[in-house]
PDB file of C-alpha atoms in Angstrom:
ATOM      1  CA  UNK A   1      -5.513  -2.749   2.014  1.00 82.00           C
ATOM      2  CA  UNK A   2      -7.675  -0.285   2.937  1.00 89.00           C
ATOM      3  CA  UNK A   3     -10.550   0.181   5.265  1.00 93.00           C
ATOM      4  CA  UNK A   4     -13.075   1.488   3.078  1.00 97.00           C
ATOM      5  CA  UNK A   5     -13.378   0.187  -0.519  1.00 98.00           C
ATOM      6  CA  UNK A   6     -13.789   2.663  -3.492  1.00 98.00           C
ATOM      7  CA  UNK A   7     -13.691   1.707  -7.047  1.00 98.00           C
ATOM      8  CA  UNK A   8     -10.525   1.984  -8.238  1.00 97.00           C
ATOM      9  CA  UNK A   9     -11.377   3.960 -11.356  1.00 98.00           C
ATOM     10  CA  UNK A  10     -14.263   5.758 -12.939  1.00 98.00           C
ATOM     11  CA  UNK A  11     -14.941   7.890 -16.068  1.00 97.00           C
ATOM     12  CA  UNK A  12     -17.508   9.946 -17.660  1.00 97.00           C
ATOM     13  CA  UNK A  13     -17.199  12.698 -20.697  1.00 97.00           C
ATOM     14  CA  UNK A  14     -17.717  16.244 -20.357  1.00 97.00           C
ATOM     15  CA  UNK A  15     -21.313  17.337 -18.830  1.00 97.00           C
ATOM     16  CA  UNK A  16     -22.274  13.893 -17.500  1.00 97.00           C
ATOM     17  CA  UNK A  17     -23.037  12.842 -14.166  1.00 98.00           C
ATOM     18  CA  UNK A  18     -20.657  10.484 -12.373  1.00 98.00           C
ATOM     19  CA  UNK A  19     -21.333   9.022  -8.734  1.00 98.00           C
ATOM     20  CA  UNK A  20     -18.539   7.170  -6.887  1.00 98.00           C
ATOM     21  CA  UNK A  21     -18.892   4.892  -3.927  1.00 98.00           C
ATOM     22  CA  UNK A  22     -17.256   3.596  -0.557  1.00 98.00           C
ATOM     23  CA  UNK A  23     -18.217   1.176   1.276  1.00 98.00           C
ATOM     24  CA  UNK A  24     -17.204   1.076   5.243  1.00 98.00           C
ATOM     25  CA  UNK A  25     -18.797  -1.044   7.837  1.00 97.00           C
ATOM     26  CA  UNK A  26     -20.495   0.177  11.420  1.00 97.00           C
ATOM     27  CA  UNK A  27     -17.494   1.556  13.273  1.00 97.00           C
ATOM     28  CA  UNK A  28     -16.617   4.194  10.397  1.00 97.00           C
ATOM     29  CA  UNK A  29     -19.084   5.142   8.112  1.00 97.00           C
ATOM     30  CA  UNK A  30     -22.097   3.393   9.888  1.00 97.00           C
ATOM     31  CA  UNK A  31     -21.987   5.657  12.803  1.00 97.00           C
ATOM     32  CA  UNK A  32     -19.636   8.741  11.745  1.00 96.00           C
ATOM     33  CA  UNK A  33     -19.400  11.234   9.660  1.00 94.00           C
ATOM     34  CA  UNK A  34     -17.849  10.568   5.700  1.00 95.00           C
ATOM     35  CA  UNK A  35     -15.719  13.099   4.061  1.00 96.00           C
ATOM     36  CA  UNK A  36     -14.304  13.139   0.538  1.00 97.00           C
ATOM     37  CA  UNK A  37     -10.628  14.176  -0.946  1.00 98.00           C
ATOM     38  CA  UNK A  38     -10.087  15.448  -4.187  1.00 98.00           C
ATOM     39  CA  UNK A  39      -6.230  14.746  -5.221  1.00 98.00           C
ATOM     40  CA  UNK A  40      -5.370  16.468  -8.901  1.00 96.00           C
ATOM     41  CA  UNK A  41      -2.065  14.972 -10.040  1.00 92.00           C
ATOM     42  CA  UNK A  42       1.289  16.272  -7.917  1.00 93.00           C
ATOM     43  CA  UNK A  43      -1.139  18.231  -5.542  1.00 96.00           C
ATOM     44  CA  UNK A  44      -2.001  17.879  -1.814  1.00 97.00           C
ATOM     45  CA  UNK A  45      -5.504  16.781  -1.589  1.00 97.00           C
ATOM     46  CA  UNK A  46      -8.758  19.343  -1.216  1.00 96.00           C
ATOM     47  CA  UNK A  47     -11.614  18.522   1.643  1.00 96.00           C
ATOM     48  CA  UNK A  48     -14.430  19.029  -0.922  1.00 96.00           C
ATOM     49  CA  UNK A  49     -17.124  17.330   1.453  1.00 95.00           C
ATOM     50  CA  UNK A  50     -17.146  17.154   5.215  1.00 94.00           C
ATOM     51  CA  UNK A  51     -20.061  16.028   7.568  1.00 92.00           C
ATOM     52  CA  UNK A  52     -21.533  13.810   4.716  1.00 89.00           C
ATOM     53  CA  UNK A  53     -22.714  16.871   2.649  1.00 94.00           C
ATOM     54  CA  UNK A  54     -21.722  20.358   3.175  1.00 94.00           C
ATOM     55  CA  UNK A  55     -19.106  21.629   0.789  1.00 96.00           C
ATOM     56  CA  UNK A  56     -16.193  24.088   1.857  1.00 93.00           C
ATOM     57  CA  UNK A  57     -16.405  27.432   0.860  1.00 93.00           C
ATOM     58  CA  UNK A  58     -15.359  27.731  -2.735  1.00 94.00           C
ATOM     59  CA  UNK A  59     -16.289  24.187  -3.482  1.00 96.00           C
ATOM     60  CA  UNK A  60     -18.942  24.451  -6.575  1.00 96.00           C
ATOM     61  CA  UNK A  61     -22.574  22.354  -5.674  1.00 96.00           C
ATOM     62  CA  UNK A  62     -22.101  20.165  -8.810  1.00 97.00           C
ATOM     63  CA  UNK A  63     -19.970  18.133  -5.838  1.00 98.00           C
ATOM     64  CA  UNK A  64     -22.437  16.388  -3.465  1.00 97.00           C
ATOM     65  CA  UNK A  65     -22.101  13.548  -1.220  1.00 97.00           C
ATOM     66  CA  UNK A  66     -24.573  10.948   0.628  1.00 97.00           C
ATOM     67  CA  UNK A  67     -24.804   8.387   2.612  1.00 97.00           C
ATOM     68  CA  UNK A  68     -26.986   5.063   2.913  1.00 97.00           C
ATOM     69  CA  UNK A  69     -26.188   3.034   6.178  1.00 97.00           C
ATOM     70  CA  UNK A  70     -22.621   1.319   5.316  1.00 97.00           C
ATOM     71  CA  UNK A  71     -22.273   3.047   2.310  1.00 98.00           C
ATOM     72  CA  UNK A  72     -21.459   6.540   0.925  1.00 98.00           C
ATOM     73  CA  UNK A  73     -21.148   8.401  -2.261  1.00 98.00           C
ATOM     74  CA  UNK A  74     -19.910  11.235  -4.017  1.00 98.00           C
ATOM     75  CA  UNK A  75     -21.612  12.506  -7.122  1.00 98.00           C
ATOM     76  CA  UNK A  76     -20.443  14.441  -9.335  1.00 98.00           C
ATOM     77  CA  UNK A  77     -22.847  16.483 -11.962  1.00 97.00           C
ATOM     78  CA  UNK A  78     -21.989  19.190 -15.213  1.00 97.00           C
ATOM     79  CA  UNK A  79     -18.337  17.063 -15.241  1.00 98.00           C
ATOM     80  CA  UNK A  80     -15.406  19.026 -16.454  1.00 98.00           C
ATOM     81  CA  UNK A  81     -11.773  18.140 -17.755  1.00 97.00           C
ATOM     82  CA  UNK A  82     -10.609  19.746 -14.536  1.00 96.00           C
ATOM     83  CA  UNK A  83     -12.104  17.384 -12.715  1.00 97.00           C
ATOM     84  CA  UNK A  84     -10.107  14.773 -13.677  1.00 97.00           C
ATOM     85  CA  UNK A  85      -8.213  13.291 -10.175  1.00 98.00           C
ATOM     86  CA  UNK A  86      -8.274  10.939  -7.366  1.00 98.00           C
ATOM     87  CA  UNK A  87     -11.069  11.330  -5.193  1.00 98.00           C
ATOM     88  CA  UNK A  88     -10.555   9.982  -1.482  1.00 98.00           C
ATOM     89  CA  UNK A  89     -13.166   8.792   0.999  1.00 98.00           C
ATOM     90  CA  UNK A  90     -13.087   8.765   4.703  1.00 97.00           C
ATOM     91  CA  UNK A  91     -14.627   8.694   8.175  1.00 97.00           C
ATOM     92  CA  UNK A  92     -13.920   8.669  12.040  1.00 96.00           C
ATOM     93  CA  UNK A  93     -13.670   4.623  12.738  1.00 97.00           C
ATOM     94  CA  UNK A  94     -14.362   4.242  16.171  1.00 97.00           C
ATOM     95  CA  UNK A  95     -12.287   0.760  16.190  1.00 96.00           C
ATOM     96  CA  UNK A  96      -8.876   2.569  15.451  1.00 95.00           C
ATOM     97  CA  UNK A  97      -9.910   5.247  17.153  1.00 95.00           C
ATOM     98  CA  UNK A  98      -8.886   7.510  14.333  1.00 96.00           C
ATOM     99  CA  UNK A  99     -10.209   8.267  10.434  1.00 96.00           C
ATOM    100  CA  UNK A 100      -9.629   5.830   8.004  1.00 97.00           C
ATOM    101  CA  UNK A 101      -9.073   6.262   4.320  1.00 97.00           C
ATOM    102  CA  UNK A 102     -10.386   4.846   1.151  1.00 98.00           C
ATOM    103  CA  UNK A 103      -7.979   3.169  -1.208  1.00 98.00           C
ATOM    104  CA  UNK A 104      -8.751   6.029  -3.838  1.00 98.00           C
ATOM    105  CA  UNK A 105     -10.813   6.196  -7.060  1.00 98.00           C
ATOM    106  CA  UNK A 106      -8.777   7.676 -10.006  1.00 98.00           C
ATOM    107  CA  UNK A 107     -11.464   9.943 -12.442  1.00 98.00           C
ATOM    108  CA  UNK A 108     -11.047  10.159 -16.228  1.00 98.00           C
ATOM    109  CA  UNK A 109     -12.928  12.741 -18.327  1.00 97.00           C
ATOM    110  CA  UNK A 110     -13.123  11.137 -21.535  1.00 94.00           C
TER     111      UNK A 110
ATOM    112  CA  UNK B   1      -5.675  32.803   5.770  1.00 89.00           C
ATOM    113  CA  UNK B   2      -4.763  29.657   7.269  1.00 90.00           C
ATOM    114  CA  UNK B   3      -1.550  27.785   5.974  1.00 93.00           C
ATOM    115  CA  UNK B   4       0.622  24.904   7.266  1.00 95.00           C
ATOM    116  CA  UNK B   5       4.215  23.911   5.942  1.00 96.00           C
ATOM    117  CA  UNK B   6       5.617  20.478   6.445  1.00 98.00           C
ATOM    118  CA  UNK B   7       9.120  19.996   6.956  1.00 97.00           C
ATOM    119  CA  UNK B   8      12.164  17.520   7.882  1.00 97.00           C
ATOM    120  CA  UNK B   9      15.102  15.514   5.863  1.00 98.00           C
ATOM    121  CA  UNK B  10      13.994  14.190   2.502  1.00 97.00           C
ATOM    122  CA  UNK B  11      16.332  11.395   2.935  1.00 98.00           C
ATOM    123  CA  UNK B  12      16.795   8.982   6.134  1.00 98.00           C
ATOM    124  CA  UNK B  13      18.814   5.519   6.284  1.00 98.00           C
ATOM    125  CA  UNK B  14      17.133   2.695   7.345  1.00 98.00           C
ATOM    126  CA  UNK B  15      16.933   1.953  11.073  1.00 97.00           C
ATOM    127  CA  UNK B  16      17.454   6.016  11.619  1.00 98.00           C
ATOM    128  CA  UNK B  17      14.552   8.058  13.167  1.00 98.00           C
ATOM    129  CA  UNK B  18      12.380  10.477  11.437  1.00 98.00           C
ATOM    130  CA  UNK B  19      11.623  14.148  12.620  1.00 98.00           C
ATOM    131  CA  UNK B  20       9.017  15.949  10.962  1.00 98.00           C
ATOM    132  CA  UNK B  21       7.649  19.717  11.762  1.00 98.00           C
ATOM    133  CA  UNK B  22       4.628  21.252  10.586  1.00 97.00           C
ATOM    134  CA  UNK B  23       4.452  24.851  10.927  1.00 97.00           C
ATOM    135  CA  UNK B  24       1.181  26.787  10.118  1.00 93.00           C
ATOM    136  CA  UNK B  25      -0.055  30.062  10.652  1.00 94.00           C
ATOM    137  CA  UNK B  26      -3.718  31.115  10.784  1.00 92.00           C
ATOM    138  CA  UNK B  27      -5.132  29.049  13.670  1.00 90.00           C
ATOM    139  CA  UNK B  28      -4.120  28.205  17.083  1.00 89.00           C
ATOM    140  CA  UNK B  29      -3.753  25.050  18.831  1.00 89.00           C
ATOM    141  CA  UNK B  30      -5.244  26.958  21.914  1.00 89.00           C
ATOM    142  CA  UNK B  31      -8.504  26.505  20.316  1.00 90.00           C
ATOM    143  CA  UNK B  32     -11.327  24.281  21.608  1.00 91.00           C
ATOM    144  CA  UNK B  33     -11.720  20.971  19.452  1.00 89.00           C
ATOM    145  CA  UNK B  34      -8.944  21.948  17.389  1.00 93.00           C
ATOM    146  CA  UNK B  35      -6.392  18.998  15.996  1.00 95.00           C
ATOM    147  CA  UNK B  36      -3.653  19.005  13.844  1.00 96.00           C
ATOM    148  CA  UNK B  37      -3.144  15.404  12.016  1.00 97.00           C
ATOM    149  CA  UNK B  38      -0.007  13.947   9.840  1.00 98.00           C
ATOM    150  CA  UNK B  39      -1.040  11.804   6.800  1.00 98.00           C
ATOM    151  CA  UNK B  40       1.309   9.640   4.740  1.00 98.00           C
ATOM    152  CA  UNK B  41       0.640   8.697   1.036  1.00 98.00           C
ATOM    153  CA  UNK B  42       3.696   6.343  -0.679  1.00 97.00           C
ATOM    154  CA  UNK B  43       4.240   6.884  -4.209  1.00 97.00           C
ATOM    155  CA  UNK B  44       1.055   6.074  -6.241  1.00 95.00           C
ATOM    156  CA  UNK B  45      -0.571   4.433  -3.022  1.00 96.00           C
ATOM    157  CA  UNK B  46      -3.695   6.014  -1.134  1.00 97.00           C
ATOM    158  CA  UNK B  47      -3.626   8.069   2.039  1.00 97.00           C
ATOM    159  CA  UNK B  48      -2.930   6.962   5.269  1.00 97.00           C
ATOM    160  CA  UNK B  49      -3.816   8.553   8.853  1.00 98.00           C
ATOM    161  CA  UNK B  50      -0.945   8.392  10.873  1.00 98.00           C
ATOM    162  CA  UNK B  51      -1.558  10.747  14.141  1.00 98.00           C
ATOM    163  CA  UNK B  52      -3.447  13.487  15.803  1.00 98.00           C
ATOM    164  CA  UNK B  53      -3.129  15.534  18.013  1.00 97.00           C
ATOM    165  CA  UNK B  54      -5.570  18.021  19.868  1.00 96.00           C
ATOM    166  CA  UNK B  55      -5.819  21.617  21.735  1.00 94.00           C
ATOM    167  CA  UNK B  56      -6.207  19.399  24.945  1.00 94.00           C
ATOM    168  CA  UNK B  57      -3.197  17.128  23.969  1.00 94.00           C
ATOM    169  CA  UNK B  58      -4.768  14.262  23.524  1.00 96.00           C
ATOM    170  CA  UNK B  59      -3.436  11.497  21.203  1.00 97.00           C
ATOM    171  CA  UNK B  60      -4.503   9.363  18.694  1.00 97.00           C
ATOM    172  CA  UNK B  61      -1.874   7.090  16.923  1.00 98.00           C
ATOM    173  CA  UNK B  62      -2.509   4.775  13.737  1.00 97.00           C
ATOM    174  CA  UNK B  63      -2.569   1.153  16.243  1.00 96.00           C
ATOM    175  CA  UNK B  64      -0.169  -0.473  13.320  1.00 96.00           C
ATOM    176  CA  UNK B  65       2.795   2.061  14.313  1.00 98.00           C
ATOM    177  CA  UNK B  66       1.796   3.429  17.528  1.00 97.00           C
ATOM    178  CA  UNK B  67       4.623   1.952  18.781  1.00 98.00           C
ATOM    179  CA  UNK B  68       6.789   4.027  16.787  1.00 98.00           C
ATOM    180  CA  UNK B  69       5.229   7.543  16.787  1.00 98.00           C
ATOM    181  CA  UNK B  70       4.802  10.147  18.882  1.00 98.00           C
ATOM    182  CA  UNK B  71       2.759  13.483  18.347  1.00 98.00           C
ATOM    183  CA  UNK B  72       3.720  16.631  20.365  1.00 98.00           C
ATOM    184  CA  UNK B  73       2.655  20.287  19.960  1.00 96.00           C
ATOM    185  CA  UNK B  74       4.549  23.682  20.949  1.00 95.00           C
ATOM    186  CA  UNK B  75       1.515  25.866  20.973  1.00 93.00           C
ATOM    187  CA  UNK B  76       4.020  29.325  21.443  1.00 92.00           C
ATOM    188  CA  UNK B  77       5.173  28.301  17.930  1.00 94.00           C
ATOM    189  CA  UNK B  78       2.017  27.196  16.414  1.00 95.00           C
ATOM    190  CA  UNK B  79       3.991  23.878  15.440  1.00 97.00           C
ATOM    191  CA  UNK B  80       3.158  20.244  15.533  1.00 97.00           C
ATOM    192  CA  UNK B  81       6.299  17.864  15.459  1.00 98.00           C
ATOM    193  CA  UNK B  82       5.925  13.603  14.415  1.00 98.00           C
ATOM    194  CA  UNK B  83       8.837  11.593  15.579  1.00 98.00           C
ATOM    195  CA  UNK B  84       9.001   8.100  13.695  1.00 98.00           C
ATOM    196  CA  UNK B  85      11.324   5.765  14.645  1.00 98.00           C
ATOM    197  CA  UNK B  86      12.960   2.388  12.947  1.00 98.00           C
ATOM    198  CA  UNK B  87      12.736   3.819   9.575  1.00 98.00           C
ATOM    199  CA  UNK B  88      12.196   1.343   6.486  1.00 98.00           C
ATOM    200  CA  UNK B  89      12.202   1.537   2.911  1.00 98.00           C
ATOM    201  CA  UNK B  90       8.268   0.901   3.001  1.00 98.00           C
ATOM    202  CA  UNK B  91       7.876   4.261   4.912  1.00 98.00           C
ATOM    203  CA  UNK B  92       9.174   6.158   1.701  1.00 98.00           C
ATOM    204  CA  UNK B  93       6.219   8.521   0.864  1.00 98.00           C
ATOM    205  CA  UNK B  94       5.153  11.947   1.135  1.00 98.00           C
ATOM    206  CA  UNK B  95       4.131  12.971   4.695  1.00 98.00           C
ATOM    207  CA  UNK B  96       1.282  15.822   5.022  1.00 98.00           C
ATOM    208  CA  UNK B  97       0.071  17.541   8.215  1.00 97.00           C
ATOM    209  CA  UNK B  98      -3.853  19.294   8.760  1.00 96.00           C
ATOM    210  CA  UNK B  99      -5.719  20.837  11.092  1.00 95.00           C
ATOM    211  CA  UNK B 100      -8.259  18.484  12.496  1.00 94.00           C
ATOM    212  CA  UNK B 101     -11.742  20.536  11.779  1.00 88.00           C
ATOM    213  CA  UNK B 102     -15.396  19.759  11.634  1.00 84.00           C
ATOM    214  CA  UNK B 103     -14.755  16.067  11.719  1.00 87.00           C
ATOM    215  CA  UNK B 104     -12.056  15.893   8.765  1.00 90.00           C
ATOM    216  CA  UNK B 105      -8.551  16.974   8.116  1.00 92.00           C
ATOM    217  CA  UNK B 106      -9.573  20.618   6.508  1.00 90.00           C
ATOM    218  CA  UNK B 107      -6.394  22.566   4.477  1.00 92.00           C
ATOM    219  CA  UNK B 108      -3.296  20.474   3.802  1.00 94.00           C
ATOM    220  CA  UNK B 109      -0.222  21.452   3.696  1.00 92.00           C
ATOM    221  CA  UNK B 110       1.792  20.815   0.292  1.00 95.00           C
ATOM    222  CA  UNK B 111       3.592  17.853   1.575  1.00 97.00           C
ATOM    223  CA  UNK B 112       7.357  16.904   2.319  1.00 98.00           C
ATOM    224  CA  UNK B 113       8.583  13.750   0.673  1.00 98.00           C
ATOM    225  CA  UNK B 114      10.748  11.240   2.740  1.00 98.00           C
ATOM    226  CA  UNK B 115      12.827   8.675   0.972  1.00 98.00           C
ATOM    227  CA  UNK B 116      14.067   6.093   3.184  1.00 98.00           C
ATOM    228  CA  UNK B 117      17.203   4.280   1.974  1.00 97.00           C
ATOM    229  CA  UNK B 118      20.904   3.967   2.368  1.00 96.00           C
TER     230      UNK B 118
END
């Protein structure tokens, strides 16, 4: 089970805007910074947000993430087909000592 | 250009220790806040931290195994090796090492895939 919850699935069609969430407590993403994983199938994942909200180079701005106390998100606007994948959250938890990882949220374009 | 190449045995009996290497070019453990990290994901399962390690050589084990990892660096080589010990079936996954940047594991490397089982 893992430390920060995500939905385990979400889905939009082409142009919409999708937003998914993870929820930590205090000693992660309370008092640290949240980052987000893309994972397309048989791939590595790709840091597409670090710091809570600053994108990589070569990461497009329809990716932006946020975060509310306990909580973050990652929103995703203009949705393509390509951006179908499993999108990871995590953060520094200062209990382990170490980042922690969401369980994953698996993205269908309809 | 800054890439990192995981590698070890893709297949280790139970009981038998794990030795894993990641090799990367592009960046130097010599740098100041710098980490390199190995991450674990089991087939169709989420990610998992496992350890870090940083310029200064400090540690940081996952506390559910840190009593069978270690993390060491060889700086001249630009390589970060992750020892496992007591290997089980449940430790079958693919194993991934990053550099430790800006608060988040940053480029991955494209993974090495252990299978534990005799």
């Amino acid at each position: 089970q893992s430390v920060l919850t995500q939905p385990p699935s979400a889905s939009g069609t082409p142009g919409q805007r999708v937003t998914i969430s993870c929820s930590g407590s205090s000693s992660n993403i309370g008092n640290n910074y949240v980052y987000w994983y893309q994972q397309l199938p048989g791939t590595a994942p790709k840091l597409l947000i670090y710091r809570v909200n600053q994108r990589p180079s070569g990461v497009p701005d329809r990716f932006s993430g946020s975060k509310s106390g306990t909580s973050a998100s990652l929103a995703i606007s203009g949705l393509r087909s390509e951006d179908e994948a499993d999108y990871y959250c995590a953060a520094w938890d200062d209990s382990v000592s170490g980042p922690v990882f969401g369980g994953g949220t698996k993205l269908t374009v309809l | 250009q800054i890439t990192l190449k995981e590698s070890g045995p893709t297949l280790v009996k139970p009981t038998q220790t794990l030795t894993l290497t990641c090799t990367f070019s592009g960046l130097s453990l010599n740098t100041d806040g710098l980490g390199v990290g190995w991450i674990r994901q089991p087939p169709g399962k989420a990610l998992e931290w496992l350890a870090l390690i940083y310029w200064n050589e400090d540690k940081r084990y996952r506390p559910s195994l840190q009593s069978r990892l270690t993390i060491t660096k060889d700086t001249s080589k630009n390589q970060v090796v992750l020892t496992m010990t007591s290997m089980d079936p449940v430790d079958t996954a693919t194993y991934y090492c990053a550099p430790w940047v800006n608060d988040a594991f940053d480029i991955w490397g494209h993974g090495t895939l252990v299978t534990v089982s005799s």
